[in-house]
Amino acid sequence: MSLLFIAPDRDLESWEKAIHNIDSNIDVEFWPAIKDKDRVQFAVCWNQPKHVMDSFPNLKAVSSLGAGADHLLADKHLPKSIDICRVVSPSLIQQMKEYVTAAVLNIQRNLVDYIRQNDQKKWQPHSHSLASELSIGVMGLGKLGQPVAKQLAEMGYQVSGWARTSKEIEGVKTFSGDKDQKAFLNATQILVCLLPLTTKTEGILDLNTFKQLKENAWVINAARGEHLVDEDLIYALDSNIIQGAWLDVFSEEPLPDKHAFWNRENIIITPHIASFTKPHEVAGQIVDNYKRALSGMELNHKINQELGY
Ligand code: NDP
Ligand code: OXD
């Protein structure tokens, strides 16, 4: 039996080492150099090429190499009967807390403007709000959104959070479901998207959403590019409906050279680096799920295919 990695853009040597540190008896293989497709029972995937997932007749389960599993749910070549799981780790959470906090602080304290002014030797102070005057709304209160919201609340911001089901989080005003969406958006000046990509959330960052935010709003998207309607963002920025966008994820990655988001002062772009899975941190849970799949046990961090996350 073998555990197969299909992750063409990742450092596969580190993955092999991390898996073998947990259990040196596991036969680890890397797509496309597979000895015997029949032996593959568990696959770990990231950016898997199309037409690959239906090549393994004895596949039992698949894990996303990251926190999001939308790439697997959308893969038409992965049979629906195959269970899907994902990874959850303290460092993914910590990195996302750092990323969103850095973006919020940069926006609040005009740091990007000051960095640009350095290049021009320009000495020009800008006014800034106090944390207690800034309202931040976190969409998605899961493994990542919840700690992010908590941390921002601890830093003194006015924090709201919105999820599908209701939550209680200390220091955070919570909203849930479609019925609360308007009230949540109306209370938000910096909107942070940490939703999974599903049929319900695709395109959620659109003009209608932007129009409901407070004045001078910013949008931080660290979830998936498909949450954002690109042309609505450009329109909202050009019409001063919102003030700026801080984006880590894009419908097409790398973001193409000709994309309208490049070279705009009010769009900050980072190349999908908010939170990155470290092999040594998650190898244990991958091995555990591999063994669970082989013995027919329920997977940890399993994706609910009905809900899409
Ligand atoms: P979780 O599955 O733990 O949490 C998802 C949250 O979204 C839950 O609170 C859920 O509500 C809420 N939600 C889902 N559907 C809806 C809806 N229709 N309306 C309102 N709320 C909804 O996900 P994670 O926190 O682990 O990750 C979130 C996403 O972040 C990932 O899917 C991935 O796309 C992205 N990500 C990006 C990274 C990057 O580097 N940029 C790195 C890691 C992840 P409920 O709690 O009620 O179920
Ligand atoms: C993830 C990601 O989902 O890196 O882990 O986007």
Coordinates of C-alpha atoms and ligand atoms in Angstrom, one line a residue:
M1 CA 0.0 0.0 0.0
S2 CA 1.2 3.5 -0.6
L3 CA 0.7 7.1 0.4
L4 CA 0.9 9.3 -2.6
F5 CA 1.6 13.1 -2.7
I6 CA 0.2 15.0 -5.7
A7 CA 1.6 18.4 -5.0
P8 CA 3.8 19.5 -7.9
D9 CA 4.8 22.9 -6.5
R10 CA 5.8 21.7 -3.0
D11 CA 9.2 20.6 -1.5
L12 CA 8.4 16.9 -1.6
E13 CA 11.7 15.8 0.0
S14 CA 10.7 17.6 3.3
W15 CA 7.3 15.8 3.1
E16 CA 9.0 12.4 2.7
K17 CA 11.3 13.1 5.6
A18 CA 8.5 14.3 7.8
I19 CA 6.3 11.2 7.1
H20 CA 9.2 8.8 7.6
N21 CA 10.1 10.6 10.9
I22 CA 6.6 9.4 12.1
D23 CA 6.7 6.0 10.5
S24 CA 9.6 4.8 8.4
N25 CA 7.6 1.8 7.1
I26 CA 5.2 3.9 5.0
D27 CA 5.7 3.6 1.3
V28 CA 5.6 7.3 0.2
E29 CA 5.3 8.1 -3.5
F30 CA 5.2 11.3 -5.5
W31 CA 3.2 11.9 -8.5
P32 CA 3.9 11.5 -11.4
A33 CA 6.6 8.8 -10.6
I34 CA 4.3 6.2 -9.3
K35 CA 5.4 2.5 -9.3
D36 CA 2.0 0.9 -9.1
K37 CA -1.3 2.8 -9.3
D38 CA -3.1 -0.1 -7.8
R39 CA -1.2 0.3 -4.5
V40 CA -2.2 3.9 -3.9
Q41 CA -4.8 4.0 -1.1
F42 CA -4.4 7.5 0.3
A43 CA -3.4 10.7 -1.5
V44 CA -2.3 14.1 -0.2
C45 CA -3.1 16.8 -2.8
W46 CA -2.4 20.5 -3.5
N47 CA -2.9 22.0 -6.9
Q48 CA -3.4 18.5 -8.3
P49 CA -3.4 18.4 -12.1
K50 CA -6.7 17.7 -13.8
H51 CA -7.5 14.2 -15.0
V52 CA -5.3 12.6 -12.2
M53 CA -7.7 11.7 -9.4
D54 CA -9.6 8.9 -11.2
S55 CA -6.4 6.9 -12.0
F56 CA -6.3 5.0 -8.6
P57 CA -8.7 2.1 -8.4
N58 CA -8.0 1.4 -4.7
L59 CA -8.0 5.0 -3.4
K60 CA -9.8 5.2 -0.1
A61 CA -9.4 8.8 1.0
V62 CA -7.7 12.0 0.1
S63 CA -6.3 14.8 2.3
S64 CA -5.8 18.4 1.3
L65 CA -2.3 19.5 2.0
G66 CA -3.7 22.8 3.2
A67 CA -6.6 24.0 5.4
G68 CA -8.9 24.5 2.4
A69 CA -10.3 21.5 0.5
D70 CA -12.2 23.3 -2.2
H71 CA -9.7 22.1 -4.9
L72 CA -10.7 18.5 -4.0
L73 CA -14.4 19.1 -3.8
A74 CA -14.3 20.8 -7.2
D75 CA -12.3 18.0 -8.8
K76 CA -14.7 16.2 -11.2
H77 CA -12.2 13.3 -11.5
L78 CA -12.4 12.5 -7.8
P79 CA -15.2 10.0 -7.2
K80 CA -17.8 11.3 -4.8
S81 CA -17.5 8.1 -2.7
I82 CA -13.9 9.0 -1.6
D83 CA -13.7 10.7 1.8
I84 CA -11.9 14.0 2.0
C85 CA -10.0 15.5 4.9
R86 CA -7.8 18.5 5.5
V87 CA -5.0 19.6 7.9
V88 CA -5.5 21.8 10.9
S89 CA -2.5 23.0 12.8
P90 CA -1.4 25.5 15.5
S91 CA 1.1 27.1 13.1
L92 CA -1.5 27.6 10.3
I93 CA -3.6 29.4 13.0
Q94 CA -0.7 31.4 14.3
Q95 CA 0.4 32.5 10.8
M96 CA -3.1 33.6 9.9
K97 CA -3.3 35.6 13.1
E98 CA -0.1 37.3 12.2
Y99 CA -1.1 38.0 8.6
V100 CA -4.5 39.5 9.4
T101 CA -3.1 41.5 12.3
A102 CA -0.3 42.8 10.1
A103 CA -2.8 43.9 7.4
V104 CA -5.1 45.6 9.9
L105 CA -2.2 47.5 11.5
N106 CA -0.8 48.5 8.1
I107 CA -4.2 49.8 7.1
Q108 CA -4.9 51.5 10.5
R109 CA -1.5 53.2 10.7
N110 CA -1.0 54.0 7.0
L111 CA 2.3 52.1 6.9
V112 CA 2.2 51.3 3.2
D113 CA 1.8 55.0 2.5
Y114 CA 4.8 55.8 4.7
I115 CA 6.9 53.1 3.0
R116 CA 6.0 54.7 -0.4
Q117 CA 6.9 58.1 1.0
N118 CA 10.4 56.9 2.0
D119 CA 11.2 56.4 -1.7
Q120 CA 10.3 60.1 -2.4
K121 CA 12.0 61.4 0.8
K122 CA 8.6 62.8 1.7
W123 CA 7.8 63.8 5.3
Q124 CA 4.0 63.8 5.6
P125 CA 2.1 62.6 8.6
H126 CA -1.4 61.1 8.1
S127 CA -4.1 60.9 10.7
H128 CA -5.1 57.5 12.0
S129 CA -7.9 56.0 14.0
L130 CA -7.4 54.4 17.4
A131 CA -8.0 50.7 17.6
S132 CA -11.1 51.3 19.8
E133 CA -12.6 53.4 16.9
L134 CA -12.1 50.8 14.2
S135 CA -14.7 48.1 13.6
I136 CA -13.5 44.8 12.1
G137 CA -15.8 42.1 10.8
V138 CA -14.5 38.6 10.4
M139 CA -16.5 36.4 7.9
G140 CA -16.0 32.8 8.9
L141 CA -15.4 31.8 12.5
G142 CA -13.8 28.4 12.1
K143 CA -10.4 27.1 13.0
L144 CA -8.8 30.3 11.6
G145 CA -11.4 33.0 11.8
Q146 CA -12.2 32.5 15.5
P147 CA -8.6 32.9 16.8
V148 CA -8.1 35.9 14.4
A149 CA -11.3 37.6 15.8
K150 CA -10.3 36.9 19.4
Q151 CA -6.8 38.3 18.9
L152 CA -8.1 41.5 17.3
A153 CA -10.6 41.9 20.1
E154 CA -7.8 41.5 22.6
M155 CA -5.9 44.3 20.8
G156 CA -8.8 46.7 21.5
Y157 CA -10.6 46.7 18.1
Q158 CA -14.4 46.6 17.9
V159 CA -14.7 43.1 16.5
S160 CA -17.7 41.3 15.0
G161 CA -17.8 37.8 13.5
W162 CA -20.2 36.1 11.1
A163 CA -20.6 32.3 10.6
R164 CA -23.2 29.9 9.4
T165 CA -24.2 28.8 12.9
S166 CA -24.3 30.9 16.0
K167 CA -21.2 31.2 18.2
E168 CA -20.2 32.8 21.5
I169 CA -16.7 34.3 21.5
E170 CA -15.5 36.5 24.3
G171 CA -15.1 40.1 23.2
V172 CA -16.6 39.5 19.8
K173 CA -20.1 40.4 18.7
T174 CA -21.3 37.4 16.7
F175 CA -23.8 37.1 13.9
S176 CA -25.0 34.1 12.0
G177 CA -26.7 33.1 8.8
D178 CA -28.3 35.0 6.0
K179 CA -30.6 36.8 8.4
D180 CA -27.7 38.6 10.2
Q181 CA -25.5 39.3 7.2
K182 CA -26.7 42.9 6.6
A183 CA -26.4 43.8 10.3
F184 CA -22.9 42.3 10.4
L185 CA -21.8 44.2 7.2
N186 CA -23.4 47.5 8.4
A187 CA -21.3 47.3 11.5
T188 CA -18.0 46.7 9.7
Q189 CA -15.3 49.0 8.4
I190 CA -12.5 46.4 7.8
L191 CA -14.0 43.2 6.4
V192 CA -11.8 40.1 6.8
C193 CA -12.8 37.0 4.7
L194 CA -11.8 33.7 6.2
L195 CA -14.7 31.6 4.7
P196 CA -14.2 28.3 2.9
L197 CA -15.1 28.4 -0.8
T198 CA -18.5 26.8 -1.3
T199 CA -21.4 27.3 -3.6
K200 CA -22.9 29.6 -0.9
T201 CA -19.8 31.7 -0.4
E202 CA -18.4 32.0 -3.9
G203 CA -18.6 35.7 -5.1
I204 CA -19.7 36.9 -1.6
L205 CA -17.3 39.8 -1.8
D206 CA -19.3 41.7 -4.4
L207 CA -20.7 45.2 -5.0
N208 CA -23.8 44.4 -2.9
T209 CA -21.5 43.5 0.1
F210 CA -19.2 46.5 -0.4
K211 CA -22.1 48.9 -0.4
Q212 CA -23.3 47.7 3.0
L213 CA -20.0 48.3 4.8
K214 CA -19.3 51.5 6.8
E215 CA -17.6 54.5 5.1
N216 CA -13.9 54.2 4.1
A217 CA -14.0 50.4 4.3
W218 CA -11.2 48.0 3.5
V219 CA -11.5 44.4 2.5
I220 CA -8.9 41.8 3.5
N221 CA -9.3 38.5 1.6
A222 CA -7.1 35.7 2.9
A223 CA -9.5 32.9 2.0
R224 CA -10.0 32.1 -1.7
G225 CA -9.8 34.3 -4.8
E226 CA -13.2 33.1 -6.0
H227 CA -14.9 34.8 -3.0
L228 CA -14.2 38.1 -4.7
V229 CA -15.9 39.4 -7.8
D230 CA -12.8 41.1 -9.3
E231 CA -14.7 43.7 -11.5
D232 CA -16.9 44.7 -8.6
L233 CA -13.8 45.4 -6.5
I234 CA -12.4 47.7 -9.2
Y235 CA -15.7 49.5 -9.6
A236 CA -16.2 49.9 -5.8
L237 CA -12.7 51.3 -5.5
D238 CA -13.0 53.7 -8.5
S239 CA -16.4 54.9 -7.2
N240 CA -15.1 55.4 -3.6
I241 CA -17.6 52.8 -2.3
I242 CA -14.7 51.3 -0.4
Q243 CA -11.2 52.6 0.2
G244 CA -8.9 49.7 -0.3
A245 CA -8.3 45.9 -0.6
W246 CA -5.6 43.7 0.9
L247 CA -5.5 40.5 -1.1
D248 CA -3.6 37.2 -0.5
V249 CA -5.6 35.0 -2.8
F250 CA -6.8 35.2 -6.4
S251 CA -9.0 33.4 -8.9
E252 CA -5.9 32.8 -11.0
E253 CA -2.6 32.2 -9.2
P254 CA 0.0 33.5 -9.9
L255 CA -1.9 36.7 -10.6
P256 CA -1.4 37.3 -14.3
D257 CA 0.8 40.3 -15.4
K258 CA -2.1 41.9 -17.2
H259 CA -4.5 41.7 -14.3
A260 CA -6.3 45.0 -13.3
F261 CA -5.3 44.5 -9.6
W262 CA -1.6 45.2 -10.3
N263 CA -0.2 48.7 -9.9
R264 CA -3.0 50.2 -7.9
E265 CA -2.2 52.2 -4.8
N266 CA -5.4 51.0 -3.1
I267 CA -4.9 47.2 -3.7
I268 CA -2.1 45.5 -1.7
I269 CA -1.2 42.1 -3.1
T270 CA 0.6 39.2 -1.4
P271 CA 1.3 35.9 -3.2
H272 CA -0.9 33.4 -1.2
I273 CA 1.5 33.4 1.8
A274 CA -0.9 34.2 4.7
S275 CA -0.5 30.7 6.1
F276 CA 1.6 27.9 4.9
T277 CA 1.5 24.2 5.9
K278 CA 4.8 23.0 7.5
P279 CA 5.4 19.3 6.8
H280 CA 6.8 18.4 10.2
E281 CA 3.8 19.9 11.9
V282 CA 1.1 18.0 10.1
A283 CA 2.9 14.8 9.1
G284 CA 1.5 13.1 12.3
Q285 CA -2.1 13.9 11.4
I286 CA -1.6 12.8 7.8
V287 CA -0.1 9.4 8.9
D288 CA -2.9 9.0 11.4
N289 CA -5.6 9.6 8.7
Y290 CA -3.7 7.3 6.3
K291 CA -3.9 4.5 8.9
R292 CA -7.5 5.4 9.6
A293 CA -8.4 5.2 5.9
L294 CA -6.7 1.8 5.6
S295 CA -8.6 0.3 8.6
G296 CA -11.9 1.9 7.6
M297 CA -12.1 4.3 10.6
E298 CA -13.7 7.7 10.4
L299 CA -11.1 10.4 9.3
N300 CA -10.1 13.3 11.5
H301 CA -10.8 16.8 10.1
K302 CA -13.2 15.3 7.6
I303 CA -14.9 17.5 5.1
N304 CA -18.7 17.5 5.0
Q305 CA -19.3 17.1 1.3
E306 CA -22.9 18.4 1.6
L307 CA -21.8 21.7 3.2
G308 CA -18.6 21.9 1.1
Y309 CA -16.2 22.5 4.0
Ligands
NDP1 P1 -13.3 26.2 8.8 O1 -14.0 25.2 8.0 O2 -12.7 25.8 10.1 O3 -14.3 27.4 9.1 C1 -15.2 27.9 8.2 C2 -16.0 29.0 8.8 O4 -16.8 29.6 7.8 C3 -17.0 28.4 9.9 O5 -17.1 29.3 10.9 C4 -18.3 28.3 9.1 O6 -19.5 28.5 9.9 C5 -18.2 29.5 8.2 N1 -19.1 29.4 7.0 C6 -19.1 28.4 6.1 N2 -20.1 28.6 5.2 C7 -20.7 29.8 5.6 C8 -21.8 30.5 5.1 N3 -22.5 30.1 4.0 N4 -22.2 31.6 5.7 C9 -21.5 32.1 6.9 N5 -20.5 31.4 7.4 C10 -20.1 30.3 6.7 O7 -12.2 26.8 7.9 P2 -10.8 27.4 8.3 O8 -11.0 28.5 9.3 O9 -9.8 26.4 8.7 O10 -10.3 28.1 6.9 C11 -11.0 29.0 6.2 C12 -10.4 29.2 4.8 O11 -9.2 29.9 4.8 C13 -10.0 27.9 4.1 O12 -11.1 27.2 3.6 C14 -9.1 28.4 3.0 O13 -9.8 28.7 1.9 C15 -8.5 29.7 3.6 N6 -7.1 29.5 3.9 C16 -6.2 30.4 3.3 C17 -4.9 30.4 3.6 C18 -3.9 31.3 2.9 O14 -2.7 31.1 3.0 N7 -4.4 32.4 2.3 C19 -4.3 29.4 4.5 C20 -5.3 28.5 5.1 C21 -6.6 28.6 4.8 P3 -19.9 27.4 11.0 O15 -18.8 27.6 12.1 O16 -21.2 27.8 11.5 O17 -19.8 26.0 10.4
OXD2 C1 -4.7 26.5 2.7 C2 -4.0 27.5 1.9 O1 -5.9 26.3 2.4 O2 -2.8 27.5 1.9 O3 -4.1 25.9 3.6 O4 -4.6 28.3 1.2

